[in-house]
mmCIF file of C-alpha atoms and ligand atoms in Angstrom:
data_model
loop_
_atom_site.group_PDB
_atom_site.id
_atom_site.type_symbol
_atom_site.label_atom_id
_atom_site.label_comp_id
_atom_site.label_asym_id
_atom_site.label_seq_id
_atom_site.Cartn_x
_atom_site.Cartn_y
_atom_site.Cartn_z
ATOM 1 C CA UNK A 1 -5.765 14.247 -12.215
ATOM 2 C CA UNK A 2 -2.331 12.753 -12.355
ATOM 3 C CA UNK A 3 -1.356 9.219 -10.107
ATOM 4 C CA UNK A 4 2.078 8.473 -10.264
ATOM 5 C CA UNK A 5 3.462 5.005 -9.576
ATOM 6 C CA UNK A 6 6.281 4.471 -7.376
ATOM 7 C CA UNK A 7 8.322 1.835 -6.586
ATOM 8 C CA UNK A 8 9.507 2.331 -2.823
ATOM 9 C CA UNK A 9 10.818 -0.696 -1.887
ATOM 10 C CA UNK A 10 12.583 -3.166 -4.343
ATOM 11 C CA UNK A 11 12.261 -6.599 -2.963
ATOM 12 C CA UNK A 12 14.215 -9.825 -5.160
ATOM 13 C CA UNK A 13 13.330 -13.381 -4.037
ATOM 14 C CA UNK A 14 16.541 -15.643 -4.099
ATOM 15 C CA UNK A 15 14.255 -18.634 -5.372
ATOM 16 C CA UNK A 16 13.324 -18.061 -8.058
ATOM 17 C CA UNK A 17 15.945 -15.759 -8.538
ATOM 18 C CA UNK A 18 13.504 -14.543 -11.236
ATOM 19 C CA UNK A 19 11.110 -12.775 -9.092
ATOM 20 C CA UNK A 20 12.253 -8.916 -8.954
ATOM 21 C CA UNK A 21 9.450 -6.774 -7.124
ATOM 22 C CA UNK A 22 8.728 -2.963 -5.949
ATOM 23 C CA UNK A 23 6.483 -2.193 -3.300
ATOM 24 C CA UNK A 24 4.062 0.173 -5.473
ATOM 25 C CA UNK A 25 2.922 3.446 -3.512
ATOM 26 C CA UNK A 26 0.878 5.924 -5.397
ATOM 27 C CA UNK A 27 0.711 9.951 -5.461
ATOM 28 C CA UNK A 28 -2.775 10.977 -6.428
ATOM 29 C CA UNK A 29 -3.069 14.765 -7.399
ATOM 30 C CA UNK A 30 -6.074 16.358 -5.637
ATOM 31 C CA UNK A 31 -7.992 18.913 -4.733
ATOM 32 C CA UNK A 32 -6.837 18.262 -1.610
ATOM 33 C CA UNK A 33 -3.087 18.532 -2.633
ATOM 34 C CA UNK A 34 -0.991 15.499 -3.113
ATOM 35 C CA UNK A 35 -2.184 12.334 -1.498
ATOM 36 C CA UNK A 36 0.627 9.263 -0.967
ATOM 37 C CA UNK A 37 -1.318 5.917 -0.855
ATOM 38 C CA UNK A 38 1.034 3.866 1.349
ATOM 39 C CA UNK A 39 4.431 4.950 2.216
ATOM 40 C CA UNK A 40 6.743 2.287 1.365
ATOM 41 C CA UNK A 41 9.561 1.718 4.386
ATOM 42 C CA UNK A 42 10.759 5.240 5.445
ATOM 43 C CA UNK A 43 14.463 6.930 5.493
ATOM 44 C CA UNK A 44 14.888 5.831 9.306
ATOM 45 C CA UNK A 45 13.700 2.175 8.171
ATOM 46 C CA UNK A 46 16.752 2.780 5.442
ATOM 47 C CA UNK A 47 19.311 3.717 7.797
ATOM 48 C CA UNK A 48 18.305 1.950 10.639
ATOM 49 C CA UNK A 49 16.031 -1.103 9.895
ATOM 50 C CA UNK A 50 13.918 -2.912 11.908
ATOM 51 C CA UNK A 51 13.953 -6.218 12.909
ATOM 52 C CA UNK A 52 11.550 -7.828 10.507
ATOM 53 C CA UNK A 53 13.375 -5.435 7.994
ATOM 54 C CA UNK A 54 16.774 -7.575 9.013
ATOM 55 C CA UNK A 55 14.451 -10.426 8.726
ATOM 56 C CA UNK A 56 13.267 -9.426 5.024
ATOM 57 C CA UNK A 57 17.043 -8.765 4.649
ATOM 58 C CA UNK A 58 17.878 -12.848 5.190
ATOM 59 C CA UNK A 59 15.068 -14.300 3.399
ATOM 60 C CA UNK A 60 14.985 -11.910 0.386
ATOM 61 C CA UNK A 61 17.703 -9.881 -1.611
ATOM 62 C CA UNK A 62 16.744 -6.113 -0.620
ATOM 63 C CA UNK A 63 19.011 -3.615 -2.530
ATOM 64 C CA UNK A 64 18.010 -0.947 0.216
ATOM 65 C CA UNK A 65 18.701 1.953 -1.677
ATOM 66 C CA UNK A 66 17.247 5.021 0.048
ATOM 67 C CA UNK A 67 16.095 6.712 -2.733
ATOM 68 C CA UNK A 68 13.515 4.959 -3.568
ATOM 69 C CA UNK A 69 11.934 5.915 0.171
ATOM 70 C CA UNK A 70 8.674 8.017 -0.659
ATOM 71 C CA UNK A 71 10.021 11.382 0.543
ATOM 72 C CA UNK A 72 13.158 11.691 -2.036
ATOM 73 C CA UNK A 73 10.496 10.434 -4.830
ATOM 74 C CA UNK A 74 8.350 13.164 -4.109
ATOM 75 C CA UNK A 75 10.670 15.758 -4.374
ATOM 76 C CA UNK A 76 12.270 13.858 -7.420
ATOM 77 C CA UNK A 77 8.729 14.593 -8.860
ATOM 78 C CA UNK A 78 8.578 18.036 -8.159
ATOM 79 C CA UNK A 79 6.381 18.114 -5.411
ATOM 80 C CA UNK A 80 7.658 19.706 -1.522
ATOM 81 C CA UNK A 81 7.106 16.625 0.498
ATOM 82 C CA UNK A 82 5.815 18.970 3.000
ATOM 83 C CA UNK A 83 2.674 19.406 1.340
ATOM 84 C CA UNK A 84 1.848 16.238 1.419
ATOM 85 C CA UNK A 85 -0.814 16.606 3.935
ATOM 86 C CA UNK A 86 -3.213 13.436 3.506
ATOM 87 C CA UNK A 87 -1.334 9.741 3.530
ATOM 88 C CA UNK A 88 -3.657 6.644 2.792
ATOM 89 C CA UNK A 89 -2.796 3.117 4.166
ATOM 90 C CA UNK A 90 -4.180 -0.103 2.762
ATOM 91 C CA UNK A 91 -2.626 -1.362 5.602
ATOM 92 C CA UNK A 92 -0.207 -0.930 8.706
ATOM 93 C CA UNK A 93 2.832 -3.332 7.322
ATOM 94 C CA UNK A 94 6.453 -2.018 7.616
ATOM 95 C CA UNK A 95 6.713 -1.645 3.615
ATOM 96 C CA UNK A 96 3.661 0.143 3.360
ATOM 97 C CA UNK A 97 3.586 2.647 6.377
ATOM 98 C CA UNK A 98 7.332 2.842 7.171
ATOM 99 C CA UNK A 99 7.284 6.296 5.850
ATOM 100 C CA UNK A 100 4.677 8.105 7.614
ATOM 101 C CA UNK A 101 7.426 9.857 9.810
ATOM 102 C CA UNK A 102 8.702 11.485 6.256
ATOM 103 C CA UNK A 103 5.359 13.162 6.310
ATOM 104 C CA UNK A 104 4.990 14.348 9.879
ATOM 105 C CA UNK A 105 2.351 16.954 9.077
ATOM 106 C CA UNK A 106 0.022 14.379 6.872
ATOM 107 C CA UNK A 107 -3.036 12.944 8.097
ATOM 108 C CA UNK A 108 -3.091 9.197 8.056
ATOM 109 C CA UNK A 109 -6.497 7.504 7.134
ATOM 110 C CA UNK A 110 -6.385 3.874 7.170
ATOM 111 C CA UNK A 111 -9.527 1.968 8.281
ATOM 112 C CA UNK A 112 -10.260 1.214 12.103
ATOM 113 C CA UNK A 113 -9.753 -2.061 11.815
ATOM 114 C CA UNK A 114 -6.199 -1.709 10.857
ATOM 115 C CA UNK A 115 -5.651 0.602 13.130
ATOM 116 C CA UNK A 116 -6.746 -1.119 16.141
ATOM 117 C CA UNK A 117 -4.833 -4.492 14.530
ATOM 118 C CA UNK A 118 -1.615 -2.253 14.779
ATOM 119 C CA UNK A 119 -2.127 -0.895 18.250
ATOM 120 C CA UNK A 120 -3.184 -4.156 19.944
ATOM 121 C CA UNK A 121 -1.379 -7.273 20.530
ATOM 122 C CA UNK A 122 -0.065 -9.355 17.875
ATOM 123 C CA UNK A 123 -3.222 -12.179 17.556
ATOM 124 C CA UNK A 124 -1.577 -13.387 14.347
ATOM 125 C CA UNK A 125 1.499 -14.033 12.219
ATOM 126 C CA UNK A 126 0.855 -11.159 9.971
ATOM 127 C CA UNK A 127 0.888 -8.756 12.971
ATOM 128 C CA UNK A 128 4.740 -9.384 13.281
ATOM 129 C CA UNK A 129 4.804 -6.930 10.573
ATOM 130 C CA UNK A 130 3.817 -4.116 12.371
ATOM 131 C CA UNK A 131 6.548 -1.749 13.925
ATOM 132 C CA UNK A 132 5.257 0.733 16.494
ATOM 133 C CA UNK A 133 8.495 3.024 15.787
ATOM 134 C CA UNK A 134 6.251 4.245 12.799
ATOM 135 C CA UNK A 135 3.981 6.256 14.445
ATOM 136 C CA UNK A 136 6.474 7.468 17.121
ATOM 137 C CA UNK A 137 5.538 11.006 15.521
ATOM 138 C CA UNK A 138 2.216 10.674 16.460
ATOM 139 C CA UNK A 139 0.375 11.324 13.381
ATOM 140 C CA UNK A 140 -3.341 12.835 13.316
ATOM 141 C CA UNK A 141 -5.355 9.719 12.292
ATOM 142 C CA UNK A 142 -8.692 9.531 10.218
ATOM 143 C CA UNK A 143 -10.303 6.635 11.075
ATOM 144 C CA UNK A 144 -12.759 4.818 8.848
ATOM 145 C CA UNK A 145 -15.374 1.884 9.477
ATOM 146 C CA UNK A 146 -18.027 0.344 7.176
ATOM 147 C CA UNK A 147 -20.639 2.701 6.318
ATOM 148 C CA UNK A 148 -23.101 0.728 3.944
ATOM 149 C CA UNK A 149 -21.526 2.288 0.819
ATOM 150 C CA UNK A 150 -20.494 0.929 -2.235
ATOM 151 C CA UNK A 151 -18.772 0.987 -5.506
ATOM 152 C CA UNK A 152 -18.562 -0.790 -8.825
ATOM 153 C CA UNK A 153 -20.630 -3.377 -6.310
ATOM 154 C CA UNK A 154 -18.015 -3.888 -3.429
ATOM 155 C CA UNK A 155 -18.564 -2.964 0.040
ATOM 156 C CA UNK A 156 -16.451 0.728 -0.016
ATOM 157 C CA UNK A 157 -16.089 3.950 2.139
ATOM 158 C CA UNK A 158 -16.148 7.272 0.433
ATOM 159 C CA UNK A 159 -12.577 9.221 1.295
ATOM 160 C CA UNK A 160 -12.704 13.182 1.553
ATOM 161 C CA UNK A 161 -10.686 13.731 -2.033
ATOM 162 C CA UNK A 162 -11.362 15.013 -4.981
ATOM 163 C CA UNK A 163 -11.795 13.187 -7.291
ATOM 164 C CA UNK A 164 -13.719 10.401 -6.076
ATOM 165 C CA UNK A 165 -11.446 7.715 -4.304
ATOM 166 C CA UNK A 166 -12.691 4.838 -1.800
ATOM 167 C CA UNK A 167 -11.602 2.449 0.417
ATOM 168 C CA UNK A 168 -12.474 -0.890 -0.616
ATOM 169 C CA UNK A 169 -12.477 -3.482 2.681
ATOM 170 C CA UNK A 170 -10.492 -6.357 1.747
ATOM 171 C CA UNK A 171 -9.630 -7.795 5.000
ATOM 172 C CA UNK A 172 -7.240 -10.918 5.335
ATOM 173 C CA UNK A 173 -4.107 -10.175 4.879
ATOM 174 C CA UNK A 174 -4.391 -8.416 7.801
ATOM 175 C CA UNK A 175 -7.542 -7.438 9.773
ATOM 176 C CA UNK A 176 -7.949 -4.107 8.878
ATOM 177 C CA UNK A 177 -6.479 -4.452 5.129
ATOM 178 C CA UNK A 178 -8.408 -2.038 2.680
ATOM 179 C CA UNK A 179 -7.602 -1.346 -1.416
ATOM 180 C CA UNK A 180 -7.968 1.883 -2.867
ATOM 181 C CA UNK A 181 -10.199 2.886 -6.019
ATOM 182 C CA UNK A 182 -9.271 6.287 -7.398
ATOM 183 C CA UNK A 183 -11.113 7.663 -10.278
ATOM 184 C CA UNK A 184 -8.191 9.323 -13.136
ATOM 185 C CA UNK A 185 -8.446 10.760 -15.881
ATOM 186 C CA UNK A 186 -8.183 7.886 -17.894
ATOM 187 C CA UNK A 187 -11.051 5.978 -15.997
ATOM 188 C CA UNK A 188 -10.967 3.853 -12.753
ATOM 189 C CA UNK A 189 -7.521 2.091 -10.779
ATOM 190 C CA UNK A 190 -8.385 -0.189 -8.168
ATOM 191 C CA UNK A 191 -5.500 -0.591 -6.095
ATOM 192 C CA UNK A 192 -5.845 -3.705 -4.553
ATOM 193 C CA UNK A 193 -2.585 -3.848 -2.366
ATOM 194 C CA UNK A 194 -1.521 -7.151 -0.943
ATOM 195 C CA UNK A 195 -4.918 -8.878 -0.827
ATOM 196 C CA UNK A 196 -3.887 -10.497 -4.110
ATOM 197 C CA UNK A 197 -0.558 -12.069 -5.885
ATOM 198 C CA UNK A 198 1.501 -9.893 -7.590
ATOM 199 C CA UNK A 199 -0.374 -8.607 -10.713
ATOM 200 C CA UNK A 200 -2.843 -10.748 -9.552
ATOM 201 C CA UNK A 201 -1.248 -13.697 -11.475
ATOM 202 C CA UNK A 202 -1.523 -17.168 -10.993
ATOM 203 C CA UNK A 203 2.135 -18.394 -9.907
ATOM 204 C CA UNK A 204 1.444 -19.404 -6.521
ATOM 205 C CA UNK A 205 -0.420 -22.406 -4.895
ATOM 206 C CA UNK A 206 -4.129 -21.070 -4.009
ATOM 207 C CA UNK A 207 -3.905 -22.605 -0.011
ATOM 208 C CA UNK A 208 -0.654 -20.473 0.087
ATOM 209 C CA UNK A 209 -1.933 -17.393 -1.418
ATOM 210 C CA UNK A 210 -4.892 -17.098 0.842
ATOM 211 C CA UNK A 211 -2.946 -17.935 4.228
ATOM 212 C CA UNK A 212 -0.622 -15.194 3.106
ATOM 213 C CA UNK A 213 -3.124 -12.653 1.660
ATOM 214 C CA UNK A 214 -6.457 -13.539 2.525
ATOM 215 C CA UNK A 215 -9.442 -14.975 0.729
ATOM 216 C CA UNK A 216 -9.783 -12.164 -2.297
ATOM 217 C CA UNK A 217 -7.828 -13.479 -5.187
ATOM 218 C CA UNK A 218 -10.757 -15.403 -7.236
ATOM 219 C CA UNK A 219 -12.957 -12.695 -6.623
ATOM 220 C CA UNK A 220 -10.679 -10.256 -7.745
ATOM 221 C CA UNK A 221 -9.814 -11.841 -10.431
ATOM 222 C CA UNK A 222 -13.543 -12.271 -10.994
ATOM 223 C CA UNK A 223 -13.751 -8.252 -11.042
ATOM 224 C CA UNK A 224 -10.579 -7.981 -13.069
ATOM 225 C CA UNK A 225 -12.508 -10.173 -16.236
ATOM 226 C CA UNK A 226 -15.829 -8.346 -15.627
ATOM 227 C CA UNK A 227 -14.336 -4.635 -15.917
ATOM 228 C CA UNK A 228 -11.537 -4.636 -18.053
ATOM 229 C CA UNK A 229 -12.059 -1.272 -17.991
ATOM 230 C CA UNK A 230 -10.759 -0.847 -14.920
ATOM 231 C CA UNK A 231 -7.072 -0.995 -14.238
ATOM 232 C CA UNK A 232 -5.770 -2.846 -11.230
ATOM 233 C CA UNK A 233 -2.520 -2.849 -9.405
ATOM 234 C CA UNK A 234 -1.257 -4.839 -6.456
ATOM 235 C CA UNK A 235 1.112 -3.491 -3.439
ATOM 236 C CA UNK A 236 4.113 -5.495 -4.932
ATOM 237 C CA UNK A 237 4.071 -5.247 -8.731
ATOM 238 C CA UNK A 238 6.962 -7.162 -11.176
ATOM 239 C CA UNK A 239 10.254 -4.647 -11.601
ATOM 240 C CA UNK A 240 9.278 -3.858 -15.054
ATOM 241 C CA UNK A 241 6.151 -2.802 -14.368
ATOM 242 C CA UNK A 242 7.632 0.398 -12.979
ATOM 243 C CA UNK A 243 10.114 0.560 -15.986
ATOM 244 C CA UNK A 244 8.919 3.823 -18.229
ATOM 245 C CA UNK A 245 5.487 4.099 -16.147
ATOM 246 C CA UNK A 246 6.049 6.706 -13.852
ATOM 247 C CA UNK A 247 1.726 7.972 -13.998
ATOM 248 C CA UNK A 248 -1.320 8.533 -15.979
HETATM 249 ZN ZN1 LIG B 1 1.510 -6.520 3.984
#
């Protein structure tokens, strides 16, 4: 199987000015036909964004460039977006879900913990993320809860794609937030999303970090040192990470 790596959302801090970012959303080829993992802020989010887009738009340098919304980098790839029938969330942010209207015919499975964070009323900070507009299609959802499952030793829930891919229950960053193993043809990738810093590096203070993400970062770096073997990617990766690596 092929997973392509896409960044759909470019996102520069101004301090440090250093810190260039994409939103990474992956295209898994299955038996199942092409399955987007997270959406990255849709065409409508482009040309008309939301509030905590404007905010994102203050705090951050955000070159907004449309193209890199899912939908045009499916079709860049070759694929019709319209047969993209299967969309998986890690979570129910604006940069991650903002595209599910691109894919009006895709079924959305995110765990039910996410989805009920999304639908209810904002308990927390994080939940100021979540835009309601996304949905206004009403997608068919595929809800998921805990199901006593495993894998590589983690709490997981089996998805209905082939190959094997999971959803890993990482909950923090918000209350339903999930990562995403996908076996390839080159071996595991565990994408972990935002429950860890980008690349899973250590540039941030650890109190911050786990406000902002949640409590996963030792113990995924933890996993990272045990299984080298497997490759890990986080929902906002450095620039060049993207630069020459568009899948394996
Ligand atoms: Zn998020």
């Amino acid at each position: 199987m092929t997973l392509h790596f896409l960044n759909c959302f470019t996102c520069n801090a101004r301090v440090p000015s250093s810190w260039h970012t994409g939103t990474l959303c992956l295209l898994a080829e299955t038996a199942q036909g092409p399955v987007l993992i997270d959406t990255g802020p849709g065409i409508d989010d482009y040309l008309h964004p939301p509030i905590i887009l404007r905010v994102f738009q203050v705090i951050t340098k955000v070159p907004m460039d449309a193209d890199e919304a899912a939908i045009r980098q499916v079709a860049r790839l070759g694929y019709n977006p319209e047969d993209v029938r299967h969309v998986v969330l890690t979570h129910m942010h604006f940069d991650h879900c903002g595209g599910l209207g691109d894919f009006p015919r895709a079924t959305v499975h995110v765990h039910e913990r996410e989805y009920e964070a999304f639908m209810g009323r904002p308990r927390q900070v994080s939940d100021l993320a979540y835009v309601r507009r996304h949905i206004a299609h009403r997608p068919q959802f595929a809800l998921y809860g805990d199901r006593g499952e495993s894998w590589y030793g983690l709490p997981a829930i089996l998805l209905p794609f082939q190959p094997e891919m999971w959803l890993v229950p990482l909950h923090g960053h918000t209350r339903g937030h999930c990562g995403v193993a996908i076996r390839t043809g080159v071996g595991w990738h565990f994408h972990v999303a935002d429950a860890g810093p980008v690349a899973l590096e250590d540039y941030a203070p650890a109190w911050l970090v786990n406000f902002a993400l949640g409590p996963h970062t030792d113990r995924l770096r933890a996993f990272a040192a045990a299984h080298p073997e497997v490759r890990i990617t986080t929902g906002h990766m450095w620039l060049d990470f993207f630069d020459g690596r568009e899948s394996i």
